[in-house]
Short mmCIF file of C-alpha atoms in Angstrom, two decimals:
data_model
loop_
_atom_site.label_atom_id
_atom_site.label_comp_id
_atom_site.label_asym_id
_atom_site.label_seq_id
_atom_site.Cartn_x
_atom_site.Cartn_y
_atom_site.Cartn_z
CA MET A 164 -0.17 0.10 0.06
CA LEU A 165 1.17 3.53 -0.86
CA ASN A 166 1.44 6.11 2.18
CA ASN A 167 -0.38 9.40 1.52
CA LYS A 168 2.66 11.21 0.39
CA GLN A 169 3.56 8.65 -2.29
CA MET A 170 0.05 8.59 -3.77
CA GLU A 171 -0.03 12.50 -3.63
CA ALA A 172 3.12 12.02 -5.83
CA ARG A 173 1.41 9.63 -8.38
CA THR A 174 -1.47 11.69 -8.71
CA LEU A 175 0.58 14.81 -9.59
CA SER A 176 2.67 12.89 -12.07
CA LEU A 177 -0.44 11.47 -13.56
CA ALA A 178 -2.18 14.80 -13.93
CA ILE A 179 0.91 16.45 -15.65
CA LEU A 180 0.96 13.11 -18.00
CA GLN A 181 -2.83 13.70 -18.80
CA GLN A 182 -2.26 17.39 -19.34
CA ARG A 183 0.58 16.68 -21.83
CA ILE A 184 -1.86 13.88 -23.76
CA LEU A 185 -4.77 16.60 -23.91
CA SER A 186 -2.43 19.12 -25.46
CA CYS A 187 -0.97 16.59 -28.00
CA GLN A 188 -1.05 17.50 -31.84
CA LEU A 189 1.16 14.92 -33.29
CA CYS A 190 -1.15 13.24 -35.11
CA GLN A 191 -2.57 16.17 -36.56
CA GLU A 192 0.85 17.77 -37.47
CA HIS A 193 2.18 14.32 -39.27
CA GLY A 194 -1.10 14.58 -41.30
CA TYR A 195 -2.70 11.46 -39.92
CA ILE A 196 -5.90 13.49 -38.83
CA PRO A 197 -7.50 16.63 -39.73
CA VAL A 198 -7.96 17.75 -36.23
CA ALA A 199 -6.36 16.39 -33.10
CA HIS A 200 -8.88 15.71 -30.15
CA PRO A 201 -7.11 13.17 -27.34
CA ILE A 202 -8.94 12.16 -24.61
CA VAL A 203 -8.15 10.93 -21.09
CA SER A 204 -10.04 9.01 -18.24
CA GLY A 205 -8.66 7.69 -15.17
CA ARG A 206 -7.40 7.87 -11.78
CA ALA A 207 -3.88 7.39 -10.16
CA ASP A 208 -5.25 4.93 -7.76
CA ASP A 209 -7.13 2.69 -10.49
CA ARG A 210 -6.26 -1.13 -10.02
CA ILE A 211 -7.79 -1.78 -13.27
CA LEU A 212 -6.22 0.01 -16.70
CA VAL A 213 -8.04 -1.11 -19.81
CA ILE A 214 -6.43 -0.71 -22.98
CA GLY A 215 -8.27 -0.34 -26.56
CA GLN A 216 -7.76 0.26 -29.93
CA ALA A 217 -8.67 3.92 -30.20
CA PRO A 218 -11.29 6.38 -29.32
CA GLY A 219 -14.52 6.02 -31.90
CA HIS A 220 -16.54 9.23 -32.65
CA ARG A 221 -19.14 8.80 -29.76
CA SER A 222 -16.22 8.74 -27.20
CA ILE A 223 -14.82 12.18 -28.71
CA THR A 224 -18.08 13.59 -28.77
CA ASN A 225 -18.74 12.73 -25.15
CA ASN A 226 -15.40 13.56 -24.43
CA LYS A 227 -15.19 9.99 -22.30
CA PRO A 228 -13.42 6.73 -23.53
CA PHE A 229 -15.70 3.60 -24.20
CA SER A 230 -19.11 5.53 -23.95
CA GLY A 231 -20.76 3.90 -27.26
CA PRO A 232 -22.11 0.42 -27.47
CA GLY A 233 -18.73 -1.47 -26.79
CA GLY A 234 -18.39 0.29 -23.50
CA ARG A 235 -21.57 -0.94 -22.64
CA ILE A 236 -20.84 -4.52 -23.70
CA LEU A 237 -17.41 -4.27 -21.80
CA GLN A 238 -19.46 -3.22 -18.52
CA LYS A 239 -21.60 -5.96 -18.83
CA TRP A 240 -18.55 -8.26 -19.14
CA LEU A 241 -17.57 -6.77 -16.17
CA GLU A 242 -20.58 -7.57 -14.10
CA GLN A 243 -20.55 -11.08 -15.09
CA ALA A 244 -17.15 -11.08 -13.49
CA GLY A 245 -18.72 -9.37 -10.24
CA PHE A 246 -17.93 -6.11 -10.50
CA PRO A 247 -20.65 -3.50 -9.88
CA PRO A 248 -22.97 -1.53 -12.48
CA GLY A 249 -20.86 1.92 -13.29
CA TYR A 250 -17.38 0.23 -12.44
CA LEU A 251 -15.78 0.96 -16.02
CA HIS A 252 -15.83 4.55 -16.01
CA GLU A 253 -16.00 5.03 -12.15
CA HIS A 254 -12.98 2.90 -11.29
CA THR A 255 -10.81 1.94 -13.96
CA TYR A 256 -8.20 3.71 -16.12
CA LEU A 257 -9.21 3.81 -19.68
CA SER A 258 -6.61 4.18 -22.18
CA SER A 259 -5.93 3.31 -25.94
CA LEU A 260 -2.93 2.61 -28.51
CA THR A 261 -3.94 6.16 -29.74
CA ARG A 262 -5.95 8.98 -28.01
CA CYS A 263 -7.53 10.36 -31.14
CA ASP A 264 -10.36 9.05 -33.31
CA PRO A 265 -8.52 7.66 -36.58
CA GLY A 266 -11.58 8.25 -38.31
CA LYS A 267 -14.23 5.97 -40.77
CA ASN A 268 -12.48 3.09 -42.65
CA PRO A 269 -12.23 4.44 -46.12
CA ARG A 270 -12.60 1.12 -47.77
CA GLY A 271 -15.58 0.03 -45.97
CA SER A 272 -17.82 0.34 -42.86
CA GLY A 273 -16.48 0.79 -39.20
CA ASP A 274 -13.58 2.52 -38.04
CA ARG A 275 -10.07 2.98 -39.48
CA ARG A 276 -7.30 0.87 -37.66
CA PRO A 277 -4.35 3.38 -36.64
CA SER A 278 -1.57 2.74 -38.62
CA PRO A 279 1.93 1.49 -36.99
CA ALA A 280 3.31 5.06 -36.99
CA GLU A 281 0.55 6.57 -35.20
CA VAL A 282 0.60 3.93 -32.70
CA ALA A 283 4.30 4.58 -32.18
CA LEU A 284 3.63 8.62 -31.44
CA CYS A 285 1.35 7.72 -28.74
CA ARG A 286 3.16 4.83 -27.44
CA PRO A 287 5.31 6.80 -24.65
CA TYR A 288 2.16 8.11 -23.36
CA LEU A 289 0.66 4.39 -22.85
CA GLU A 290 4.08 3.38 -21.18
CA ALA A 291 3.95 6.30 -19.11
CA GLU A 292 0.57 5.83 -17.77
CA LEU A 293 1.47 1.84 -16.89
CA ARG A 294 4.27 3.37 -15.07
CA ILE A 295 2.77 5.58 -13.00
CA VAL A 296 -0.58 3.94 -12.51
CA GLN A 297 0.71 0.80 -12.04
CA PRO A 298 -2.53 -1.28 -12.07
CA LYS A 299 -2.80 -5.00 -10.60
CA VAL A 300 -4.97 -5.62 -13.98
CA VAL A 301 -4.37 -4.61 -17.40
CA LEU A 302 -7.04 -5.50 -19.51
CA LEU A 303 -6.23 -5.72 -23.55
CA VAL A 304 -9.12 -5.21 -25.67
CA GLY A 305 -9.39 -6.16 -28.87
CA THR A 306 -7.02 -7.46 -31.98
CA MET A 307 -4.56 -4.72 -31.89
CA ALA A 308 -4.38 -3.90 -28.16
CA ILE A 309 -3.62 -7.82 -27.80
CA GLU A 310 -0.70 -7.78 -30.40
CA THR A 311 0.85 -5.09 -28.96
CA PHE A 312 1.60 -7.09 -25.79
CA PHE A 313 0.92 -10.89 -26.82
CA GLU A 314 2.45 -12.76 -29.90
CA ARG A 315 0.67 -12.24 -33.09
CA GLY A 316 -2.03 -15.66 -33.65
CA PRO A 317 -5.64 -16.31 -33.41
CA LEU A 318 -7.83 -15.23 -31.00
CA GLU A 319 -8.79 -18.66 -30.01
CA GLY A 320 -5.21 -19.41 -28.81
CA ILE A 321 -5.12 -16.08 -26.70
CA ILE A 322 -8.47 -15.37 -25.05
CA GLY A 323 -8.47 -17.41 -21.87
CA ARG A 324 -4.78 -16.88 -21.29
CA TYR A 325 -2.96 -14.10 -19.44
CA GLN A 326 0.83 -13.02 -18.58
CA GLU A 327 2.17 -11.77 -15.88
CA ARG A 328 4.95 -8.95 -16.32
CA ASP A 329 6.19 -6.46 -13.67
CA THR A 330 3.74 -7.88 -11.16
CA MET A 331 1.04 -6.57 -13.74
CA LEU A 332 -1.44 -9.28 -14.90
CA PHE A 333 -2.35 -8.70 -18.69
CA LEU A 334 -5.66 -10.30 -19.80
CA PRO A 335 -6.77 -10.46 -23.49
CA LEU A 336 -10.53 -10.05 -24.26
CA PRO A 337 -12.15 -9.77 -27.78
CA HIS A 338 -13.35 -6.64 -29.05
CA PRO A 339 -16.63 -6.04 -27.19
CA SER A 340 -18.73 -5.48 -30.45
CA GLY A 341 -22.52 -6.56 -30.76
CA VAL A 342 -21.62 -7.44 -34.28
CA SER A 343 -18.56 -9.27 -33.58
CA ARG A 344 -18.52 -12.59 -35.92
CA TRP A 345 -15.75 -13.96 -33.52
CA LEU A 346 -18.45 -13.79 -30.44
CA ASN A 347 -20.82 -15.58 -32.68
CA ASP A 348 -19.04 -19.00 -32.11
CA PRO A 349 -20.37 -20.96 -29.09
CA THR A 350 -16.83 -22.05 -28.50
CA HIS A 351 -15.50 -18.25 -28.46
CA GLN A 352 -17.88 -17.43 -26.01
CA GLN A 353 -16.79 -20.07 -23.95
CA LEU A 354 -13.31 -18.70 -23.88
CA LEU A 355 -14.47 -15.32 -23.03
CA GLN A 356 -16.40 -16.76 -20.17
CA LYS A 357 -12.94 -18.51 -19.60
CA ALA A 358 -11.25 -15.15 -19.43
CA LEU A 359 -14.07 -13.39 -17.30
CA THR A 360 -13.82 -16.48 -14.78
CA ILE A 361 -10.07 -15.45 -14.41
CA LEU A 362 -10.95 -11.83 -13.74
CA ALA A 363 -13.49 -12.77 -11.18
CA GLY A 364 -10.80 -14.82 -9.36
CA TRP A 365 -8.65 -11.91 -9.54
CA ARG A 366 -11.31 -9.53 -8.15
CA GLU A 367 -11.51 -11.27 -5.06
CA ARG A 368 -7.90 -12.37 -4.39
CA TYR A 369 -6.81 -8.62 -5.00
CA ALA A 370 -9.67 -6.76 -4.02
CA LEU A 371 -10.12 -5.04 -6.90
#
């Protein structure tokens, strides 16, 4: 447990970092997006940190990560693991590989996947958040976030597993989409339930 002085120092460091993120214009300056609008959400004492791909247009409009359908599904998954309603936005640190909406996919429906160059521009912010917050659990939501920390491969071989690094537990989860074809498979649903069972165990063991 941190003492008050340590927590105050951590809170100050995080406030400075979040202000840097909010004022960042790198993706706009490099021409990847027309207008930069980064968002942040979380507190220095959050025990769970969620990493997604990038905020969507609803999150930018609401100035709140995971405020669209994916966030509602992710909250439902947390409730299945024993967490209370509202836990996602009130008690988890919400992060992502990039901090601005990359825009729509020019070749079809859905959001555009951020390029490796865009992810690299934001990566120092994510590493700093992990270093300052030091969460016990890191939820990797969706393929891009998973492949940033795990080896590339089919989700079937990754969901339901976890890794421990520097006292942090990294748990992959599929993208929480109501139209996810991957989750239509009953076997994949079982893998999701296995992951949520692991998370439920951590909730009790580490008093999350």
